mmCIF file of C-alpha atoms in Angstrom:
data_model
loop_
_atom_site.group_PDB
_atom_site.id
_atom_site.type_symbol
_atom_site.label_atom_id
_atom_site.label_comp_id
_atom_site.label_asym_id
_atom_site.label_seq_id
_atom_site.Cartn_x
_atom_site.Cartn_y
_atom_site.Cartn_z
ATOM 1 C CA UNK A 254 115.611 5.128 -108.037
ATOM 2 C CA UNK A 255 118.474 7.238 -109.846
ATOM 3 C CA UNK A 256 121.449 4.585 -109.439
ATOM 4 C CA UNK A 257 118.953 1.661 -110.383
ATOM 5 C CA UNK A 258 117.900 3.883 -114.151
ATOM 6 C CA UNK A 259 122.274 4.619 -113.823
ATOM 7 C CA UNK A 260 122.836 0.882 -114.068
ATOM 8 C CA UNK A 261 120.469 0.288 -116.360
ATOM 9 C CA UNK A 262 120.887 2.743 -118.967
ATOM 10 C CA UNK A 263 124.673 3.092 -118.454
ATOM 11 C CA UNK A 264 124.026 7.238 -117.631
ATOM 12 C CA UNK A 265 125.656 9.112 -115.049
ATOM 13 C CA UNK A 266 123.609 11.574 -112.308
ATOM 14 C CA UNK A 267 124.599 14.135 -109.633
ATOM 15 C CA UNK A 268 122.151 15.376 -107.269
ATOM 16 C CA UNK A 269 122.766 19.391 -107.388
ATOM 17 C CA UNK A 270 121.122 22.764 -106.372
ATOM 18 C CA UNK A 271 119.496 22.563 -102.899
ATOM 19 C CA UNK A 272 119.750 18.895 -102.427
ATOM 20 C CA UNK A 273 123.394 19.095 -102.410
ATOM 21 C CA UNK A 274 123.712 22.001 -100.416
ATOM 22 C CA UNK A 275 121.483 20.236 -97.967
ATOM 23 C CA UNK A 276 123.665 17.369 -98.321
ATOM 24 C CA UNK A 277 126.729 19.354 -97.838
ATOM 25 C CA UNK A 278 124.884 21.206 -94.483
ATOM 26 C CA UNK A 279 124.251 17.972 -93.207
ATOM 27 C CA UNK A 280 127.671 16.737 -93.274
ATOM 28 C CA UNK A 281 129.447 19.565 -91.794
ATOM 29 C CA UNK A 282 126.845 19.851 -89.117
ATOM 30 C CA UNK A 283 127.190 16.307 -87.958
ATOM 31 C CA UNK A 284 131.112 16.973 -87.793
ATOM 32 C CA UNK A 285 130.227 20.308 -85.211
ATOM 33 C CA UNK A 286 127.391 18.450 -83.561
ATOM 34 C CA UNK A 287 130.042 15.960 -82.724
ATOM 35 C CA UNK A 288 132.595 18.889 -81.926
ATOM 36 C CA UNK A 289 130.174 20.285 -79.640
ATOM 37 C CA UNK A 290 128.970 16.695 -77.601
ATOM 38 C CA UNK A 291 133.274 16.404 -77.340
ATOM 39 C CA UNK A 292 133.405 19.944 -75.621
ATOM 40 C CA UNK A 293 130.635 19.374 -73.470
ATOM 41 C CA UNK A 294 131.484 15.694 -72.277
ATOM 42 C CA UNK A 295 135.376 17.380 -71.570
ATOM 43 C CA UNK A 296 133.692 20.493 -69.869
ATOM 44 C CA UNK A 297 131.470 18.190 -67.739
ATOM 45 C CA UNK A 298 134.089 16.061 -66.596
ATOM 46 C CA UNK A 299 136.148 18.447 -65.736
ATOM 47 C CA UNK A 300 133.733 20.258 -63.269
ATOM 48 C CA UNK A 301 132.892 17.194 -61.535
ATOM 49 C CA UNK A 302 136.239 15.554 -62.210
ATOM 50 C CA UNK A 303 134.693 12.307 -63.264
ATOM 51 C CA UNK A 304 135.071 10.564 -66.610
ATOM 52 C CA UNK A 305 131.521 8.716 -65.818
ATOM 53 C CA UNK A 306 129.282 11.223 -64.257
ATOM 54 C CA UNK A 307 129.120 13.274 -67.653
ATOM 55 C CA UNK A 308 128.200 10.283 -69.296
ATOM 56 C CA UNK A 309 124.948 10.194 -66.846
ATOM 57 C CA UNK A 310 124.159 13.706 -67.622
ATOM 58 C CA UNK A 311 124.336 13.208 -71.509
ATOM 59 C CA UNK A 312 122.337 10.205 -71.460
ATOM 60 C CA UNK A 313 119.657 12.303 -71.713
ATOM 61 C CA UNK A 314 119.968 13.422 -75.371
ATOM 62 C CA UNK A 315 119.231 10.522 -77.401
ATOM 63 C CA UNK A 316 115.820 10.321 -75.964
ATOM 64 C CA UNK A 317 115.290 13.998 -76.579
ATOM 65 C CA UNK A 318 115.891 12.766 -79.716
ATOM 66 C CA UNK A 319 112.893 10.469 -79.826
ATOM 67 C CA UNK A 320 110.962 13.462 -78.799
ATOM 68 C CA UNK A 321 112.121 15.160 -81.763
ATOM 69 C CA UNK A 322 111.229 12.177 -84.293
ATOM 70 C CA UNK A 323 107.922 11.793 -82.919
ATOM 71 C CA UNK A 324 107.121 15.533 -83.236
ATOM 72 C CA UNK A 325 107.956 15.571 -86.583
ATOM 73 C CA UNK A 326 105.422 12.215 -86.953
ATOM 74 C CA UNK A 327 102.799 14.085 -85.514
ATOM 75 C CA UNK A 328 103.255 17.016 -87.488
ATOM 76 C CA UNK A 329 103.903 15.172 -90.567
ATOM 77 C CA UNK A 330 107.161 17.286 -91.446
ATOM 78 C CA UNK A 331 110.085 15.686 -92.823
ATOM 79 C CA UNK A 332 113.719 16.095 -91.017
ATOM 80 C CA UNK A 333 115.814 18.824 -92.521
ATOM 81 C CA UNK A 334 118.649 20.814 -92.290
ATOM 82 C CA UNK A 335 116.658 22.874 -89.758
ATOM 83 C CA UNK A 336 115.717 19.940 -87.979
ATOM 84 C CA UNK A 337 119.760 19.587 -87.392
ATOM 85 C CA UNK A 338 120.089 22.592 -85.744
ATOM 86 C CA UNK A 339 117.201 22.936 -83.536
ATOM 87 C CA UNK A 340 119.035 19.399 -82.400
ATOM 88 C CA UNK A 341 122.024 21.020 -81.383
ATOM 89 C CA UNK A 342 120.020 23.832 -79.561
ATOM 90 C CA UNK A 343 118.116 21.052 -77.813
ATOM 91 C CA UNK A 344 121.565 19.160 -76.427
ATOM 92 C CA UNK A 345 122.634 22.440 -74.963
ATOM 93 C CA UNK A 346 118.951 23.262 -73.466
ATOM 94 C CA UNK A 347 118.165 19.997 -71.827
ATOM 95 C CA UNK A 348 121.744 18.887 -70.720
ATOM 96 C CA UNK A 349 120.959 22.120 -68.625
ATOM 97 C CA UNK A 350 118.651 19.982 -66.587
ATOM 98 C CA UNK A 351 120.553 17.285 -65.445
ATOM 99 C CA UNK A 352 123.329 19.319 -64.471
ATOM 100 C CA UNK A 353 121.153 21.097 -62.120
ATOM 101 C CA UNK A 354 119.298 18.412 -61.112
ATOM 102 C CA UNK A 355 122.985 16.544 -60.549
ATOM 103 C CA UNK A 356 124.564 19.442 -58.720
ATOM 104 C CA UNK A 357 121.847 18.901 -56.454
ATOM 105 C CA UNK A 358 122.019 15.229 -55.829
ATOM 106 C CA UNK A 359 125.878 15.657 -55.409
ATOM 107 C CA UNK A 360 125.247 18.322 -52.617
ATOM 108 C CA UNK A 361 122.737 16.624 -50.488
ATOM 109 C CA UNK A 362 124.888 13.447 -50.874
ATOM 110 C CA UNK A 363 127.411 14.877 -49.009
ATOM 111 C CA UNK A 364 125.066 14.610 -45.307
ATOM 112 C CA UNK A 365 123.315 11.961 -46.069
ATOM 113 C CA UNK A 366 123.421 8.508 -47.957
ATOM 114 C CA UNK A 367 122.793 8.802 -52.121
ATOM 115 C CA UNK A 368 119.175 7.200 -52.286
ATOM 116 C CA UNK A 369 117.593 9.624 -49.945
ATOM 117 C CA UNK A 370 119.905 12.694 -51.638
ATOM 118 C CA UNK A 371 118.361 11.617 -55.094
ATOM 119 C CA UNK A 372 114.815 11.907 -53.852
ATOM 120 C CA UNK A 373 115.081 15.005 -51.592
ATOM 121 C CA UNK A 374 116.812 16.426 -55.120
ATOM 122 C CA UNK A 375 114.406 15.113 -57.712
ATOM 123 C CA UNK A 376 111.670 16.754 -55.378
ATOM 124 C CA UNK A 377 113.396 20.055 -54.263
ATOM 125 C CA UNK A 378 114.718 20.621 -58.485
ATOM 126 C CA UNK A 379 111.455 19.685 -60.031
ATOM 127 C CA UNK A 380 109.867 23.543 -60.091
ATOM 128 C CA UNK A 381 113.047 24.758 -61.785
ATOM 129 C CA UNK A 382 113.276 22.255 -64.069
ATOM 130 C CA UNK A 383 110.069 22.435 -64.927
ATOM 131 C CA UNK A 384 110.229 26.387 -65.232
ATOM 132 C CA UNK A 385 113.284 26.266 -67.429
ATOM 133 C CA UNK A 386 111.707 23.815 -70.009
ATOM 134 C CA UNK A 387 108.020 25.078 -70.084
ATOM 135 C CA UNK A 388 109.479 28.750 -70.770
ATOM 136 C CA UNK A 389 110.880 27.466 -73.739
ATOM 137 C CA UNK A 390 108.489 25.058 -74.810
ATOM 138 C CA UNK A 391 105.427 27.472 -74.035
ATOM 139 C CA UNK A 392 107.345 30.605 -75.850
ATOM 140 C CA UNK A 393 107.602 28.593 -78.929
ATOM 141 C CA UNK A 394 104.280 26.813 -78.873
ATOM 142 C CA UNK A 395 102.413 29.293 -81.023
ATOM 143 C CA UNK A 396 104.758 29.098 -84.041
ATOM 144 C CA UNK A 397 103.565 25.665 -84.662
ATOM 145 C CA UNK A 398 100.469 26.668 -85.354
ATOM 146 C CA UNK A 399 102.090 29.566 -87.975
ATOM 147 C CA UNK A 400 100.989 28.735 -91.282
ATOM 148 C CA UNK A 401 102.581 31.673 -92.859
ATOM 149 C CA UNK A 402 105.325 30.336 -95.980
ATOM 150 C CA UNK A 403 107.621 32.212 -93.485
ATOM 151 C CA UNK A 404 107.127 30.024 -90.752
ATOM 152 C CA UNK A 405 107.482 26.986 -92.475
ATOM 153 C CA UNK A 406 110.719 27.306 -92.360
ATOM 154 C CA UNK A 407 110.993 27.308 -88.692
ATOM 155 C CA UNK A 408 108.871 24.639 -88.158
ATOM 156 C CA UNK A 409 111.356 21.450 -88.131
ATOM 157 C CA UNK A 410 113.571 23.794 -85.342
ATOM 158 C CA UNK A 411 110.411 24.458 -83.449
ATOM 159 C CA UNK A 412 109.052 20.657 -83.719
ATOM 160 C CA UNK A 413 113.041 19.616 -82.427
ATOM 161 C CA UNK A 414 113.067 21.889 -79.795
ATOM 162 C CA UNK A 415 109.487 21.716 -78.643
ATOM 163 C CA UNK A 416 108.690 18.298 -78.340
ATOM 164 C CA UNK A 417 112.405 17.244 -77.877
ATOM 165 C CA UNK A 418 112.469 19.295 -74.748
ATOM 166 C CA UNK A 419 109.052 18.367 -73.229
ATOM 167 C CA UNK A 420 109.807 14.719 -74.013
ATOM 168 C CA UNK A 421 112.731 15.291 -71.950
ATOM 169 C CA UNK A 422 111.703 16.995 -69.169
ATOM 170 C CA UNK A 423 109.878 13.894 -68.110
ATOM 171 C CA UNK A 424 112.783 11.266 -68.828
ATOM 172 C CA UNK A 425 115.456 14.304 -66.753
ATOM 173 C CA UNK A 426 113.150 13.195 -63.713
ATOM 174 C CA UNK A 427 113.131 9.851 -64.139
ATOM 175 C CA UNK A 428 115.921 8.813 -66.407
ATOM 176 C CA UNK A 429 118.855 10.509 -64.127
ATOM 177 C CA UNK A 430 117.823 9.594 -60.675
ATOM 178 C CA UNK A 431 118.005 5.923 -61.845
ATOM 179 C CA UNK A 432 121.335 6.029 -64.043
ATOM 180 C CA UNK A 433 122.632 7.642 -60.638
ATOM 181 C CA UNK A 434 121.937 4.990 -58.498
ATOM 182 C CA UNK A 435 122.836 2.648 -61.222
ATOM 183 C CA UNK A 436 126.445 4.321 -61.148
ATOM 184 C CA UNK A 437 126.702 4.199 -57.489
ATOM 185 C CA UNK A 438 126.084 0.303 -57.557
ATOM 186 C CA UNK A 439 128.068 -0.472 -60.310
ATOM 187 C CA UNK A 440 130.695 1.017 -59.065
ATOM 188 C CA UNK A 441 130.405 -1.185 -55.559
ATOM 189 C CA UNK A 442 130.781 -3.989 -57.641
ATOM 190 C CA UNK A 443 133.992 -2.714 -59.311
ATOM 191 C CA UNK A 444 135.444 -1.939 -56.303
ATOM 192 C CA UNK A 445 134.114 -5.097 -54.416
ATOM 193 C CA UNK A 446 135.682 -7.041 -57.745
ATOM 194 C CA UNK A 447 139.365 -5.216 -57.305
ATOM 195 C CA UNK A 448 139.450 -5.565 -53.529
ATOM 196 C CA UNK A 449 138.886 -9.656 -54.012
ATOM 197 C CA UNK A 450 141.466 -9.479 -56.812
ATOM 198 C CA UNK A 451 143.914 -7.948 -54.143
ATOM 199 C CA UNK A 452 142.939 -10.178 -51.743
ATOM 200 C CA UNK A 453 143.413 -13.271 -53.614
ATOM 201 C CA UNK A 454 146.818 -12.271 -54.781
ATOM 202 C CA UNK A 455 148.409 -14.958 -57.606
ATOM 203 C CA UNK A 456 145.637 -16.358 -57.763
ATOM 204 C CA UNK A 457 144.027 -13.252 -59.016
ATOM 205 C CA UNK A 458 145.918 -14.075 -62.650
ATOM 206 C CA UNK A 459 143.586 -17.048 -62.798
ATOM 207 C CA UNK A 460 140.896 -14.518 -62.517
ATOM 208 C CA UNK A 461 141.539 -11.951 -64.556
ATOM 209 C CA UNK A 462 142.566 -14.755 -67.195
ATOM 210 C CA UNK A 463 139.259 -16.345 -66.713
ATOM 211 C CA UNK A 464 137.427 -13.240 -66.952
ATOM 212 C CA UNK A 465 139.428 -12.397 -70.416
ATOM 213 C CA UNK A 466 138.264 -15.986 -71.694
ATOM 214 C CA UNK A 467 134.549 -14.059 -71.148
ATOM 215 C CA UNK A 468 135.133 -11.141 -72.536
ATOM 216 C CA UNK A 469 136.786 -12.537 -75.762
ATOM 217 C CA UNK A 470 133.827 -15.273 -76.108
ATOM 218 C CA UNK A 471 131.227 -12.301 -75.846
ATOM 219 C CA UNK A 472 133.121 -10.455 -78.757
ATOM 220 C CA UNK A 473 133.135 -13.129 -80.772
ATOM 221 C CA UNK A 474 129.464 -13.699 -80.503
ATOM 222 C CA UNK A 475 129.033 -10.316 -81.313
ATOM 223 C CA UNK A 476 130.993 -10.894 -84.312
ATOM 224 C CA UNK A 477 129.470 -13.620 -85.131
ATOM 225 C CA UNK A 478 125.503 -11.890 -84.635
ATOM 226 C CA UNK A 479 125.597 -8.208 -84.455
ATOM 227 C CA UNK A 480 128.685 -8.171 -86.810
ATOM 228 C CA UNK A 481 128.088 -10.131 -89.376
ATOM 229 C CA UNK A 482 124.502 -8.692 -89.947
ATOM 230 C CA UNK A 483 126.024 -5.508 -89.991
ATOM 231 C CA UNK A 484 129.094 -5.864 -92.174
ATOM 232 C CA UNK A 485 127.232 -8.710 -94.474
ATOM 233 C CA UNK A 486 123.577 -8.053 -94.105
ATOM 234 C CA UNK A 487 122.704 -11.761 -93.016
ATOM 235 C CA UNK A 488 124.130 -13.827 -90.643
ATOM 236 C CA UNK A 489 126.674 -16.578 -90.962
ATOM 237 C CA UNK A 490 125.331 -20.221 -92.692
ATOM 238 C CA UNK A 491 126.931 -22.210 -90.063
ATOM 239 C CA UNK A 492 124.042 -20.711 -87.698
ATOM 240 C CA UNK A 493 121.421 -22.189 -89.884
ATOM 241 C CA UNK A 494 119.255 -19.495 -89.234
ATOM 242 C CA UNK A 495 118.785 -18.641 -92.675
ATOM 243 C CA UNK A 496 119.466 -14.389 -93.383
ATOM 244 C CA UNK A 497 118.288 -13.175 -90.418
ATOM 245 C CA UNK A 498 117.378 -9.386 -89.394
ATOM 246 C CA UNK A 499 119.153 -7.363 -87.306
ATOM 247 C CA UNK A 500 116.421 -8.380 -84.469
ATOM 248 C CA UNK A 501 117.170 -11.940 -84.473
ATOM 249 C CA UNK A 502 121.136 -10.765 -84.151
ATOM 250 C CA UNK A 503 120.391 -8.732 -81.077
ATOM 251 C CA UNK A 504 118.179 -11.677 -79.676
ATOM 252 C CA UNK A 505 121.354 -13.874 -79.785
ATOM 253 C CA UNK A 506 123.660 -12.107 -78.901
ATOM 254 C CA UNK A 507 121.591 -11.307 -75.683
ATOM 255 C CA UNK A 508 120.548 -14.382 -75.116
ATOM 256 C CA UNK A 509 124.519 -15.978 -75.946
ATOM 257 C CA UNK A 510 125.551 -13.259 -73.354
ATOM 258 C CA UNK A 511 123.066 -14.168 -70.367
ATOM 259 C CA UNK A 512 124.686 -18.005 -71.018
ATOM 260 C CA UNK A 513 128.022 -16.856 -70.927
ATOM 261 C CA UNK A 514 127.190 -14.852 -67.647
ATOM 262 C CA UNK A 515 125.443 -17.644 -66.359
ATOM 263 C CA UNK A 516 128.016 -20.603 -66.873
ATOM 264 C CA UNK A 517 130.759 -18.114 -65.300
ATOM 265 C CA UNK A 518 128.722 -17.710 -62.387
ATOM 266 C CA UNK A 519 128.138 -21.682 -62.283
ATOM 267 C CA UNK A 520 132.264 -22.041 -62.708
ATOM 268 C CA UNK A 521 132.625 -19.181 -60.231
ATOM 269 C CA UNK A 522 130.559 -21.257 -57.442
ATOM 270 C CA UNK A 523 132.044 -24.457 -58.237
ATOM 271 C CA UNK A 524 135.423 -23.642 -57.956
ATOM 272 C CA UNK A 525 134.792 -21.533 -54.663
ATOM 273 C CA UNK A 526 133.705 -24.405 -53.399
ATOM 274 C CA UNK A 527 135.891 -26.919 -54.384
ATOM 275 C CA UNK A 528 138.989 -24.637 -52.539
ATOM 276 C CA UNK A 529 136.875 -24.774 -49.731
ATOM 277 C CA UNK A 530 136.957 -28.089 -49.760
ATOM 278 C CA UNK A 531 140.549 -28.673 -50.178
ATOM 279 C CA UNK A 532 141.016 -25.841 -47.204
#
């Protein structure tokens, strides 16, 4: 509203007291909160000296931060400054639980095979992790029912760590078994992928070349969807689609990615078998 009656009147505005300090709050706690994911990715990775496994025990925050937007729906409170920190409680809290239910996994893998380590795990670490989160969520239950002006305060940092937590606890059981055996299988097909390169020697350049043709057609379409919507609003005329949401640029680019997967895989066969041929 304020820089619409600016342009129209020709008058200048600054927002000051408490919404700039919240302002100013906000930005300096975005800069730590992105600090502190830096120190804990680093930290992770360097007790299980991976570079990926911390990303499987992180995934876990942004949907603890859908628990935390839907708490504050229920409750009707709006996100605040207070909301911001009881996030950064929350990241340390429920990363907690994957690393102990990952410790776990990474323990029992080592006698037997990963599927059946991720399900003795899930099964053996589900009363702790259940105990650490219900502690917490069930110690601060009763201050969202507070309705002292005191309280109030609290409330966003209660809502974040309440419902971000127990919304959690139910995607650390789930969510991390399968991005574990996700990882595991990706990374056959990496290896399985470097091993042919190897094996295929010069020819391998034709490869690599091929799959560089890929990669630079799907950036391009995500220039040319994603991108555009994002850096123009709308996306480009020659698509005829008219402006376009950023929906409809996600649906092409997905479905402009499956064809580009899909005609590699057709070229992929067809030249396999044509140098079987000539063999």
């Amino acid at each position: 509203i304020m820089p619409d009656i600016a342009s129209r009147f020709g008058i200048e505005w600054k927002a000051a007291g408490q919404s700039e300090d919240e302002r100013e709050f906000l930005s300096d706690a975005m800069v730590g909160f992105g600090l502190c994911l830096i120190g804990i990715f680093l930290t992770l990775a360097w007790i299980f000296s991976s570079w990926t496994r911390p990303m499987v025990v992180m995934a876990i925050i942004p949907f603890g931060f859908i628990g935390t937007i839907y708490g504050h729906m229920a409750w009707d409170v709006p996100l605040s400054m207070f909301t911001v920190v009881g996030m950064i409680g929350m990241t340390g809290i429920i990363i907690n639980d994957s690393i102990v239910l990952i410790s776990t996994v990474d323990e029992y893998a080592r006698e037997r095979g990963l599927v059946p380590a991720i399900i003795d795990a899930t099964a053996d670490r589900l009363r702790p992790v259940m105990l650490t989160t219900l502690t917490t969520v069930l110690g601060l239950a009763p201050l969202l029912f507070e309705k002292s002006s005191q309280a109030q305060f609290l409330k966003p940092t209660v809502i974040t760590l309440v419902y971000g937590l127990g919304f959690g606890l139910v995607l650390v059981l789930l969510l991390v078994p399968a991005l574990l055996a996700m990882q595991q299988d990706f990374g056959r097909q990496l290896q399985a992928l470097r091993r042919s390169v190897r094996l295929i020697g010069r020819r391998g350049v034709g490869i690599a070349l091929a799959m560089g043709v890929v990669a630079l057609a799907m950036a391009g379409l995500f220039a040319a969807t994603l991108g555009a919507v994002i850096w123009n609003g709308a996306l480009p005329e020659m698509l005829g689609l008219g402006v376009g949401s950023m929906v409809e640029a996600f649906g092409l680019f997905v479905a402009g990615s499956a064809a580009l997967a899909v005609l590699a895989y057709v070229l992929g066969i067809v030249a396999f078998g044509l140098r079987r041929r000539v063999r």
